[in-house]
CSV table of C-alpha atoms (C1' of nucleotides) in Angstrom, one decimal:
chain,number,residue,atom,x,y,z
A,82,MET,CA,-47.1,6.4,-9.8
A,83,SER,CA,-43.6,5.8,-11.0
A,84,LEU,CA,-44.7,5.5,-14.8
A,85,ARG,CA,-46.2,8.9,-14.6
A,86,ILE,CA,-43.0,10.2,-13.1
A,87,ALA,CA,-40.8,8.6,-15.9
A,88,LEU,CA,-43.1,9.9,-18.5
A,89,LEU,CA,-42.9,13.6,-16.8
A,90,GLY,CA,-39.4,13.2,-16.9
A,91,LEU,CA,-39.0,12.0,-20.4
A,92,LEU,CA,-41.2,15.0,-21.5
A,93,THR,CA,-39.2,17.6,-19.4
A,94,ALA,CA,-35.7,16.2,-20.8
A,95,ALA,CA,-36.7,15.9,-24.4
A,96,GLY,CA,-39.7,18.1,-24.9
A,97,PRO,CA,-43.1,17.5,-26.4
A,98,ALA,CA,-43.9,14.0,-27.6
A,99,SER,CA,-46.5,11.6,-28.5
A,100,GLY,CA,-47.3,8.4,-26.8
A,101,TYR,CA,-45.5,6.7,-29.7
A,102,ASP,CA,-42.3,8.6,-29.1
A,103,LEU,CA,-42.6,8.2,-25.6
A,104,THR,CA,-42.7,4.4,-25.9
A,105,LYS,CA,-39.6,4.6,-28.2
A,106,ARG,CA,-37.6,6.9,-25.8
A,107,PHE,CA,-38.5,4.4,-22.9
A,108,GLU,CA,-36.6,1.7,-25.0
A,109,SER,CA,-33.8,3.7,-25.9
A,110,SER,CA,-33.1,5.5,-22.6
A,111,ILE,CA,-34.6,4.5,-19.5
A,112,ASN,CA,-35.0,0.7,-20.2
A,113,HIS,CA,-32.5,-0.4,-17.8
A,114,ALA,CA,-34.2,1.5,-14.9
A,115,TRP,CA,-37.8,1.1,-15.9
A,116,GLN,CA,-39.8,-0.6,-18.6
A,117,ALA,CA,-43.2,0.1,-19.9
A,118,ARG,CA,-45.2,-0.9,-23.2
A,119,HIS,CA,-47.6,1.2,-25.2
A,120,SER,CA,-50.5,-0.4,-23.8
A,121,GLN,CA,-49.5,1.0,-20.2
A,122,ILE,CA,-48.4,4.4,-21.8
A,123,TYR,CA,-51.3,5.1,-23.8
A,124,PRO,CA,-54.0,5.1,-21.0
A,125,GLU,CA,-51.8,6.8,-18.4
A,126,LEU,CA,-51.0,9.8,-21.0
A,127,ASN,CA,-55.0,10.2,-20.9
A,128,LYS,CA,-55.2,9.8,-17.4
A,129,MET,CA,-52.6,12.5,-16.8
A,130,ALA,CA,-54.2,14.9,-19.4
A,131,ALA,CA,-57.4,14.5,-17.3
A,132,ASP,CA,-55.4,15.5,-14.2
A,133,GLY,CA,-53.7,18.3,-15.7
A,134,LEU,CA,-50.1,17.2,-15.7
A,135,VAL,CA,-49.7,17.3,-19.6
A,136,THR,CA,-51.8,18.8,-22.4
A,137,VAL,CA,-52.3,17.8,-25.9
A,138,GLN,CA,-50.6,20.4,-27.8
A,139,GLU,CA,-51.4,19.2,-31.1
A,140,GLU,CA,-53.1,16.5,-33.1
A,141,GLY,CA,-51.4,15.7,-35.9
A,142,SER,CA,-52.0,12.9,-38.8
A,143,ARG,CA,-52.8,9.4,-38.1
A,144,GLY,CA,-54.2,10.5,-34.9
A,145,ARG,CA,-50.9,11.5,-33.6
A,146,LYS,CA,-51.3,13.5,-30.2
A,147,THR,CA,-48.3,15.6,-29.1
A,148,TYR,CA,-48.2,16.1,-25.3
A,149,THR,CA,-46.5,18.8,-23.5
A,150,ILE,CA,-45.8,18.8,-19.9
A,151,THR,CA,-47.6,21.5,-17.8
A,152,GLU,CA,-46.4,23.5,-15.0
A,153,GLU,CA,-48.5,21.4,-12.5
A,154,GLY,CA,-46.8,18.3,-14.2
A,155,GLY,CA,-43.3,20.1,-13.6
A,156,ARG,CA,-44.5,20.3,-9.8
A,157,GLU,CA,-45.5,16.9,-9.3
A,158,LEU,CA,-42.3,15.8,-10.8
A,159,ARG,CA,-40.1,17.9,-8.7
A,160,THR,CA,-42.1,17.0,-5.4
A,161,TRP,CA,-41.6,13.4,-6.2
A,162,LEU,CA,-38.2,13.4,-6.7
A,163,ILE,CA,-37.5,15.8,-3.6
A,164,GLU,CA,-40.1,14.6,-1.1
A,165,LYS,CA,-40.8,10.9,-1.9
A,166,GLU,CA,-38.6,8.3,0.1
A,167,PRO,CA,-37.9,6.2,-2.8
A,168,SER,CA,-38.6,2.3,-2.1
A,169,ARG,CA,-35.5,0.5,-1.7
A,170,SER,CA,-36.9,-2.9,-1.8
A,171,TYR,CA,-35.4,-5.3,-4.1
A,172,ARG,CA,-36.9,-8.3,-6.2
A,173,SER,CA,-35.1,-9.9,-8.7
A,174,GLU,CA,-35.4,-13.8,-10.0
A,175,GLY,CA,-31.6,-13.6,-10.2
A,176,ALA,CA,-31.5,-13.1,-6.4
A,177,LEU,CA,-34.0,-15.9,-5.9
A,178,ARG,CA,-32.2,-18.3,-7.7
A,179,ALA,CA,-28.9,-17.5,-5.8
A,180,PHE,CA,-31.1,-18.2,-2.8
A,181,LEU,CA,-32.1,-21.4,-4.0
A,182,LEU,CA,-29.0,-22.8,-5.5
A,183,PRO,CA,-27.9,-24.8,-2.4
A,184,THR,CA,-30.7,-27.1,-3.2
A,185,LEU,CA,-29.1,-28.3,-6.5
A,186,GLU,CA,-26.1,-30.4,-6.7
A,187,PRO,CA,-22.8,-28.5,-6.8
A,188,HIS,CA,-21.9,-29.1,-10.3
A,189,GLU,CA,-25.3,-28.0,-11.3
A,190,ALA,CA,-25.4,-25.1,-9.5
A,191,VAL,CA,-21.8,-23.9,-11.0
A,192,ALA,CA,-23.2,-24.3,-14.7
A,193,LEU,CA,-25.9,-22.1,-13.9
A,194,LEU,CA,-23.8,-19.5,-12.4
A,195,ARG,CA,-21.4,-19.8,-15.4
A,196,ALA,CA,-24.1,-19.4,-17.9
A,197,GLU,CA,-25.5,-16.4,-16.0
A,198,ALA,CA,-22.0,-14.7,-15.9
A,199,ARG,CA,-22.1,-15.1,-19.8
A,200,ALA,CA,-25.4,-13.6,-20.3
A,201,TYR,CA,-24.3,-10.6,-17.9
A,202,ASP,CA,-21.4,-10.2,-20.0
A,203,ALA,CA,-23.5,-9.5,-23.2
A,204,ARG,CA,-25.6,-7.3,-21.5
A,205,LEU,CA,-22.7,-5.5,-20.2
A,206,ALA,CA,-21.4,-5.2,-23.8
A,207,GLU,CA,-24.9,-3.7,-24.9
A,208,LEU,CA,-24.8,-1.1,-22.1
A,209,GLU,CA,-21.4,0.1,-22.9
A,210,ALA,CA,-22.2,0.5,-26.3
A,211,LEU,CA,-25.2,2.6,-25.4
A,212,ARG,CA,-22.6,5.0,-23.4
A,213,MET,CA,-21.5,5.6,-26.6
A,214,ALA,CA,-23.9,6.0,-29.2
A,215,LYS,CA,-26.5,8.6,-27.4
A,216,PRO,CA,-29.8,9.3,-29.1
A,217,SER,CA,-30.0,12.8,-30.6
A,218,TRP,CA,-33.2,13.8,-28.5
A,219,LYS,CA,-31.5,13.5,-25.3
A,220,SER,CA,-30.7,16.7,-23.3
A,221,PRO,CA,-26.9,16.9,-22.0
A,222,GLY,CA,-26.3,14.7,-19.2
A,223,PHE,CA,-29.8,13.1,-19.1
A,224,GLY,CA,-29.7,9.5,-18.3
A,225,GLU,CA,-25.8,9.3,-17.9
A,226,TYR,CA,-25.9,8.6,-14.0
A,227,ALA,CA,-28.8,6.0,-14.4
A,228,LEU,CA,-26.5,4.3,-17.1
A,229,ASP,CA,-23.5,4.4,-15.2
A,230,LEU,CA,-25.5,3.0,-12.5
A,231,GLY,CA,-27.0,0.1,-14.7
A,232,ILE,CA,-23.4,-0.9,-15.9
A,233,ARG,CA,-22.4,-1.1,-12.5
A,234,GLN,CA,-24.8,-3.3,-11.5
A,235,THR,CA,-24.6,-5.5,-14.5
A,236,ARG,CA,-20.7,-6.1,-13.8
A,237,LEU,CA,-21.8,-6.9,-10.2
A,238,MET,CA,-24.1,-9.7,-11.4
A,239,ARG,CA,-21.5,-10.8,-13.6
A,240,ASP,CA,-18.7,-11.0,-11.1
A,241,TRP,CA,-21.0,-12.3,-8.3
A,242,SER,CA,-22.0,-15.2,-10.7
A,243,GLU,CA,-18.4,-16.1,-11.6
A,244,GLU,CA,-16.8,-15.7,-8.1
A,245,THR,CA,-19.8,-17.8,-6.7
A,246,ALA,CA,-19.2,-20.5,-9.1
A,247,THR,CA,-15.5,-20.8,-8.4
A,248,GLN,CA,-16.2,-20.8,-4.6
A,249,ILE,CA,-18.6,-23.6,-4.9
A,250,GLU,CA,-16.4,-25.6,-7.4
A,251,THR,CA,-13.5,-25.2,-4.9
A,252,ALA,CA,-15.8,-26.5,-1.9
A,253,SER,CA,-17.3,-29.2,-3.5
A,254,ARG,CA,-13.8,-30.8,-4.2
A,255,SER,CA,-12.8,-31.1,-0.6
B,152,MET,CA,-44.5,-18.3,-10.5
B,153,SER,CA,-41.8,-17.0,-8.6
B,154,LEU,CA,-43.6,-16.9,-5.4
B,155,ARG,CA,-44.2,-20.7,-5.9
B,156,ILE,CA,-40.7,-21.5,-6.3
B,157,ALA,CA,-39.7,-19.3,-3.2
B,158,LEU,CA,-42.3,-21.3,-1.1
B,159,LEU,CA,-41.1,-24.6,-2.6
B,160,GLY,CA,-37.6,-23.6,-1.9
B,161,LEU,CA,-38.3,-22.6,2.0
B,162,LEU,CA,-40.0,-26.0,2.5
B,163,THR,CA,-37.2,-27.7,0.9
B,164,ALA,CA,-34.6,-26.0,3.2
B,165,ALA,CA,-36.4,-25.7,6.5
B,166,GLY,CA,-39.0,-28.8,6.3
B,167,PRO,CA,-42.7,-28.6,6.9
B,168,ALA,CA,-44.4,-25.3,7.7
B,169,SER,CA,-47.4,-23.4,8.1
B,170,GLY,CA,-48.3,-20.4,6.1
B,171,TYR,CA,-47.6,-18.5,9.1
B,172,ASP,CA,-44.4,-19.9,9.5
B,173,LEU,CA,-43.5,-19.4,5.9
B,174,THR,CA,-44.4,-15.7,6.1
B,175,LYS,CA,-42.0,-15.4,8.7
B,176,ARG,CA,-39.2,-17.0,7.0
B,177,PHE,CA,-39.8,-15.0,4.1
B,178,GLU,CA,-39.1,-11.9,6.3
B,179,SER,CA,-36.2,-13.4,8.0
B,180,SER,CA,-34.4,-14.8,5.0
B,181,ILE,CA,-35.3,-14.4,1.5
B,182,ASN,CA,-36.5,-10.8,1.9
B,183,HIS,CA,-33.8,-9.1,0.4
B,184,ALA,CA,-34.5,-11.2,-3.1
B,185,TRP,CA,-38.1,-11.6,-2.8
B,186,GLN,CA,-41.2,-10.3,-0.7
B,187,ALA,CA,-44.4,-11.5,-0.1
B,188,ARG,CA,-47.3,-11.1,2.6
B,189,HIS,CA,-49.4,-13.5,4.1
B,190,SER,CA,-52.4,-12.2,2.0
B,191,GLN,CA,-50.5,-13.7,-1.0
B,192,ILE,CA,-48.9,-16.8,0.7
B,193,TYR,CA,-52.0,-18.1,2.0
B,194,PRO,CA,-54.0,-18.5,-1.3
B,195,GLU,CA,-50.9,-19.7,-3.1
B,196,LEU,CA,-50.4,-22.3,-0.8
B,197,ASN,CA,-54.0,-23.6,-1.4
B,198,LYS,CA,-53.5,-23.5,-5.1
B,199,MET,CA,-50.2,-25.3,-4.7
B,200,ALA,CA,-52.0,-28.1,-2.6
B,201,ALA,CA,-54.7,-28.2,-5.2
B,202,ASP,CA,-51.8,-28.8,-7.9
B,203,GLY,CA,-50.1,-31.5,-5.9
B,204,LEU,CA,-47.1,-29.7,-5.2
B,205,VAL,CA,-47.5,-29.7,-1.1
B,206,THR,CA,-49.8,-31.5,0.9
B,207,VAL,CA,-51.4,-30.6,4.2
B,208,GLN,CA,-49.4,-33.0,6.6
B,209,GLU,CA,-51.4,-32.3,9.9
B,210,GLU,CA,-53.9,-29.9,11.1
B,211,GLY,CA,-53.1,-28.3,14.3
B,212,SER,CA,-54.9,-26.0,16.9
B,213,ARG,CA,-56.0,-22.5,15.9
B,214,GLY,CA,-56.7,-23.8,12.4
B,215,ARG,CA,-53.0,-24.3,11.8
B,216,LYS,CA,-52.0,-26.3,8.7
B,217,THR,CA,-48.6,-27.8,8.2
B,218,TYR,CA,-47.6,-28.1,4.4
B,219,THR,CA,-45.0,-30.5,3.2
B,220,ILE,CA,-43.3,-30.4,-0.2
B,221,THR,CA,-44.4,-33.6,-2.4
B,222,GLU,CA,-42.1,-35.1,-4.8
B,223,GLU,CA,-43.7,-33.4,-7.6
B,224,GLY,CA,-43.2,-30.2,-5.7
B,225,GLY,CA,-39.5,-31.1,-5.6
B,226,ARG,CA,-39.4,-31.7,-9.4
B,227,GLU,CA,-41.2,-28.2,-10.0
B,228,LEU,CA,-38.4,-26.4,-8.1
B,229,ARG,CA,-35.6,-28.2,-9.9
B,230,THR,CA,-37.0,-27.6,-13.3
B,231,TRP,CA,-37.5,-24.1,-12.7
B,232,LEU,CA,-34.0,-23.7,-11.3
B,233,ILE,CA,-32.4,-25.5,-14.3
B,234,GLU,CA,-34.7,-24.9,-17.3
B,235,LYS,CA,-36.0,-21.6,-16.8
B,236,GLU,CA,-34.0,-18.7,-18.4
B,237,PRO,CA,-34.4,-16.0,-15.4
B,238,SER,CA,-35.6,-12.8,-16.2
B,239,ARG,CA,-32.7,-10.3,-16.0
B,240,SER,CA,-35.0,-7.1,-16.5
B,241,TYR,CA,-34.4,-4.7,-13.6
B,242,ARG,CA,-36.8,-2.2,-12.2
B,243,SER,CA,-36.0,0.2,-9.5
B,244,GLU,CA,-37.1,3.5,-8.1
B,245,GLY,CA,-33.7,4.3,-7.1
B,246,ALA,CA,-32.5,3.8,-10.7
B,247,LEU,CA,-35.5,5.8,-11.9
B,248,ARG,CA,-34.4,8.7,-9.6
B,249,ALA,CA,-30.9,8.3,-10.8
B,250,PHE,CA,-32.1,8.9,-14.5
B,251,LEU,CA,-34.3,12.0,-13.5
B,252,LEU,CA,-31.5,13.9,-11.3
B,253,PRO,CA,-30.2,16.1,-13.9
B,254,THR,CA,-33.9,17.6,-14.0
B,255,LEU,CA,-33.0,19.1,-10.5
B,256,GLU,CA,-30.7,21.7,-9.4
B,257,PRO,CA,-27.0,20.5,-8.8
B,258,HIS,CA,-27.2,21.0,-5.0
B,259,GLU,CA,-30.5,19.4,-4.7
B,260,ALA,CA,-29.3,16.4,-6.5
B,261,VAL,CA,-26.2,16.2,-4.4
B,262,ALA,CA,-28.4,16.2,-1.2
B,263,LEU,CA,-30.7,13.5,-2.4
B,264,LEU,CA,-27.7,11.4,-3.2
B,265,ARG,CA,-26.0,12.0,-0.1
B,266,ALA,CA,-29.4,11.2,2.0
B,267,GLU,CA,-29.7,7.8,-0.2
B,268,ALA,CA,-26.0,7.1,0.8
B,269,ARG,CA,-27.0,7.2,4.4
B,270,ALA,CA,-29.9,5.1,3.9
B,271,TYR,CA,-27.8,2.6,2.3
B,272,ASP,CA,-25.3,2.7,5.0
B,273,ALA,CA,-28.3,1.5,7.4
B,274,ARG,CA,-29.3,-1.2,5.2
B,275,LEU,CA,-25.7,-2.5,4.9
B,276,ALA,CA,-25.4,-2.9,8.8
B,277,GLU,CA,-28.7,-4.6,8.8
B,278,LEU,CA,-27.6,-7.5,6.2
B,279,GLU,CA,-24.0,-7.6,8.1
B,280,ALA,CA,-26.0,-8.4,11.1
B,281,LEU,CA,-28.0,-10.9,9.3
B,282,ARG,CA,-24.8,-12.7,8.2
B,283,MET,CA,-23.9,-13.1,11.8
B,284,ALA,CA,-26.9,-14.2,13.3
B,285,LYS,CA,-28.6,-16.9,11.5
B,286,PRO,CA,-32.0,-18.5,12.2
B,287,SER,CA,-32.2,-21.9,13.6
B,288,TRP,CA,-34.2,-23.4,11.1
B,289,LYS,CA,-32.0,-22.6,8.0
B,290,SER,CA,-30.1,-25.9,6.5
B,291,PRO,CA,-26.5,-25.2,6.4
B,292,GLY,CA,-25.5,-22.7,3.5
B,293,PHE,CA,-28.8,-21.9,2.4
B,294,GLY,CA,-29.4,-18.2,1.9
B,295,GLU,CA,-25.7,-17.3,2.1
B,296,TYR,CA,-24.9,-16.8,-1.4
B,297,ALA,CA,-27.9,-14.6,-1.9
B,298,LEU,CA,-27.1,-12.6,1.2
B,299,ASP,CA,-23.7,-11.9,-0.1
B,300,LEU,CA,-25.2,-10.8,-3.5
B,301,GLY,CA,-27.5,-8.4,-1.4
B,302,ILE,CA,-24.6,-7.1,0.3
B,303,ARG,CA,-22.9,-6.4,-2.7
B,304,GLN,CA,-25.8,-4.6,-4.4
B,305,THR,CA,-26.4,-2.4,-1.2
B,306,ARG,CA,-22.9,-1.4,-1.0
B,307,LEU,CA,-22.9,-0.6,-4.7
B,308,MET,CA,-25.7,1.7,-4.2
B,309,ARG,CA,-24.1,3.3,-1.3
B,310,ASP,CA,-20.8,3.7,-3.5
B,311,TRP,CA,-22.6,5.0,-6.6
B,312,SER,CA,-24.8,7.5,-4.6
B,313,GLU,CA,-21.8,9.0,-2.7
B,314,GLU,CA,-19.4,9.1,-5.8
B,315,THR,CA,-22.1,10.5,-8.1
B,316,ALA,CA,-22.8,13.3,-5.3
B,317,THR,CA,-19.3,14.1,-5.3
B,318,GLN,CA,-19.2,14.2,-9.1
B,319,ILE,CA,-22.1,16.5,-9.5
B,320,GLU,CA,-20.9,18.7,-6.9
B,321,THR,CA,-17.3,19.0,-8.4
B,322,ALA,CA,-18.8,19.7,-11.9
B,323,SER,CA,-21.3,22.2,-10.6
B,324,ARG,CA,-18.3,24.2,-9.0
B,325,SER,CA,-16.7,25.1,-12.4
C,277,DT,C1',-59.5,-9.5,32.3
C,278,DC,C1',-56.9,-7.7,28.6
C,279,DC,C1',-53.2,-7.7,25.6
C,280,DT,C1',-50.2,-9.9,22.5
C,281,DT,C1',-49.2,-13.5,19.4
C,282,DC,C1',-50.8,-16.8,16.6
C,283,DA,C1',-53.2,-18.5,12.5
C,284,DT,C1',-56.2,-18.1,8.3
C,285,DG,C1',-58.6,-15.9,5.0
C,286,DT,C1',-61.3,-12.3,1.6
C,287,DA,C1',-61.8,-7.9,-1.3
C,288,DA,C1',-60.4,-3.8,-3.5
C,289,DC,C1',-57.4,-1.8,-5.8
C,290,DC,C1',-53.1,-0.9,-8.5
C,291,DT,C1',-49.5,-2.1,-11.8
C,292,DG,C1',-47.8,-4.4,-15.5
C,293,DT,C1',-47.9,-8.1,-19.4
C,294,DT,C1',-49.9,-10.2,-23.5
C,295,DA,C1',-52.9,-10.3,-27.1
C,296,DC,C1',-56.2,-8.5,-29.8
C,297,DA,C1',-57.9,-4.9,-33.0
C,298,DT,C1',-57.7,-1.0,-36.1
C,299,DG,C1',-56.4,1.9,-39.5
C,300,DA,C1',-53.6,5.8,-41.8
C,301,DT,C1',-49.0,6.9,-44.2
C,302,DT,C1',-45.0,5.8,-46.7
C,303,DC,C1',-42.0,3.6,-49.3
C,304,DC,C1',-40.6,0.3,-52.9
D,142,DG,C1',-50.0,-3.2,-54.9
D,143,DG,C1',-47.8,-4.6,-50.6
D,144,DA,C1',-45.0,-4.4,-46.8
D,145,DA,C1',-43.1,-1.8,-43.4
D,146,DT,C1',-43.9,1.7,-40.1
D,147,DC,C1',-46.6,5.1,-37.4
D,148,DA,C1',-50.1,5.7,-34.1
D,149,DT,C1',-53.6,4.7,-30.6
D,150,DG,C1',-56.2,2.0,-28.4
D,151,DT,C1',-58.9,-2.0,-25.4
D,152,DA,C1',-59.5,-6.5,-22.8
D,153,DA,C1',-58.1,-10.4,-20.2
D,154,DC,C1',-55.1,-12.2,-17.0
D,155,DA,C1',-51.3,-12.2,-13.5
D,156,DG,C1',-49.0,-10.5,-9.7
D,157,DG,C1',-48.8,-7.7,-5.7
D,158,DT,C1',-50.4,-4.3,-1.7
D,159,DT,C1',-53.4,-2.5,1.6
D,160,DA,C1',-57.1,-3.0,4.2
D,161,DC,C1',-60.8,-5.8,6.2
D,162,DA,C1',-62.4,-9.7,9.1
D,163,DT,C1',-62.1,-13.3,12.4
D,164,DG,C1',-61.2,-16.0,16.1
D,165,DA,C1',-58.0,-19.2,19.4
D,166,DA,C1',-54.5,-19.5,22.8
D,167,DG,C1',-51.4,-17.9,26.0
D,168,DG,C1',-49.3,-15.0,29.1
D,169,DA,C1',-49.5,-10.9,32.5
DNA sequence: TCCTTCATGTAACCTGTTACATGATTCC
DNA sequence: GGAATCATGTAACAGGTTACATGAAGGA
């Protein structure tokens, strides 16, 4: 379901596009909130066309199909946003690892956490850069809130890793 | 893979247990980091037994099977924690929604965000309560770091929702 | 006796990833 | 001519959810 919604959102925000375009838009915009490969996107667009949420507006060279969102597609997006209670369940390898840290020796846990903190530093730099350079196709404001959220979350992971490392280090010295 | 690791972790932290026990442990401890139902846990334990990571220590009444982690299982857990680069990719309906907020009218977006903030307030209260009352089976320290992380993340979502609502509200009045 | 909890399992389905496969167009 | 990019698709597999199915034990 969410993939449909994401595609409808991208079509709304940036106008008609092919599956190929949408795959790239995914990478350059919504990537920190949701991911999808072309192998998932193409079949989904076909199903959405069958369901009347999008239409093939034009067929170009190399078999390119340009999809446009229909009125029904617009309603679907709106209904999802307004009526669907979002799942707030959270699943992350990082958190699972956090859970299992006490099964390791303190010095091992500290090393892992410090390495994680560095990885999140790098990710943070990427996201900050993204905030500066925005792709031309975006409608104004689109994706900014989600990017802000992504940056906050990455910063949180960095800080938590760093602080937990220090905490374990201190505790293990006593 | 992660499910295996979570199960090995729970067996390490709290000793031998049945699939039924592990299902409950999942709910009461690791839930905010990873979820699994009994329908996933039972077949996985059977596969793990076949792979020699756990053994059936004892068969009790009602067909109860008590699993114990083997040495090989311990090695598997340790190797995963130390050598496996954790996936840092993030996928959340909340973030997707955040992304799509600008497709709604400002007042609609504000209402959604405020409702989200309240939901996260409630979740936060649950997690804080969990921090106080710890199940008897936990070995000391186990799960504390992950719980701290969960609380921080929930607080972040609450704050982001609230602040973004205010921001949109202010902007729409100008 | 009946309800609840304990206890294990399977089947159908949905979502997502990786890999395979193909061919047109454009640029050097 | 050859490489890169554009463009679409399928198949196999892995992971997870929902629903179905069954039965024993214990307590009211």
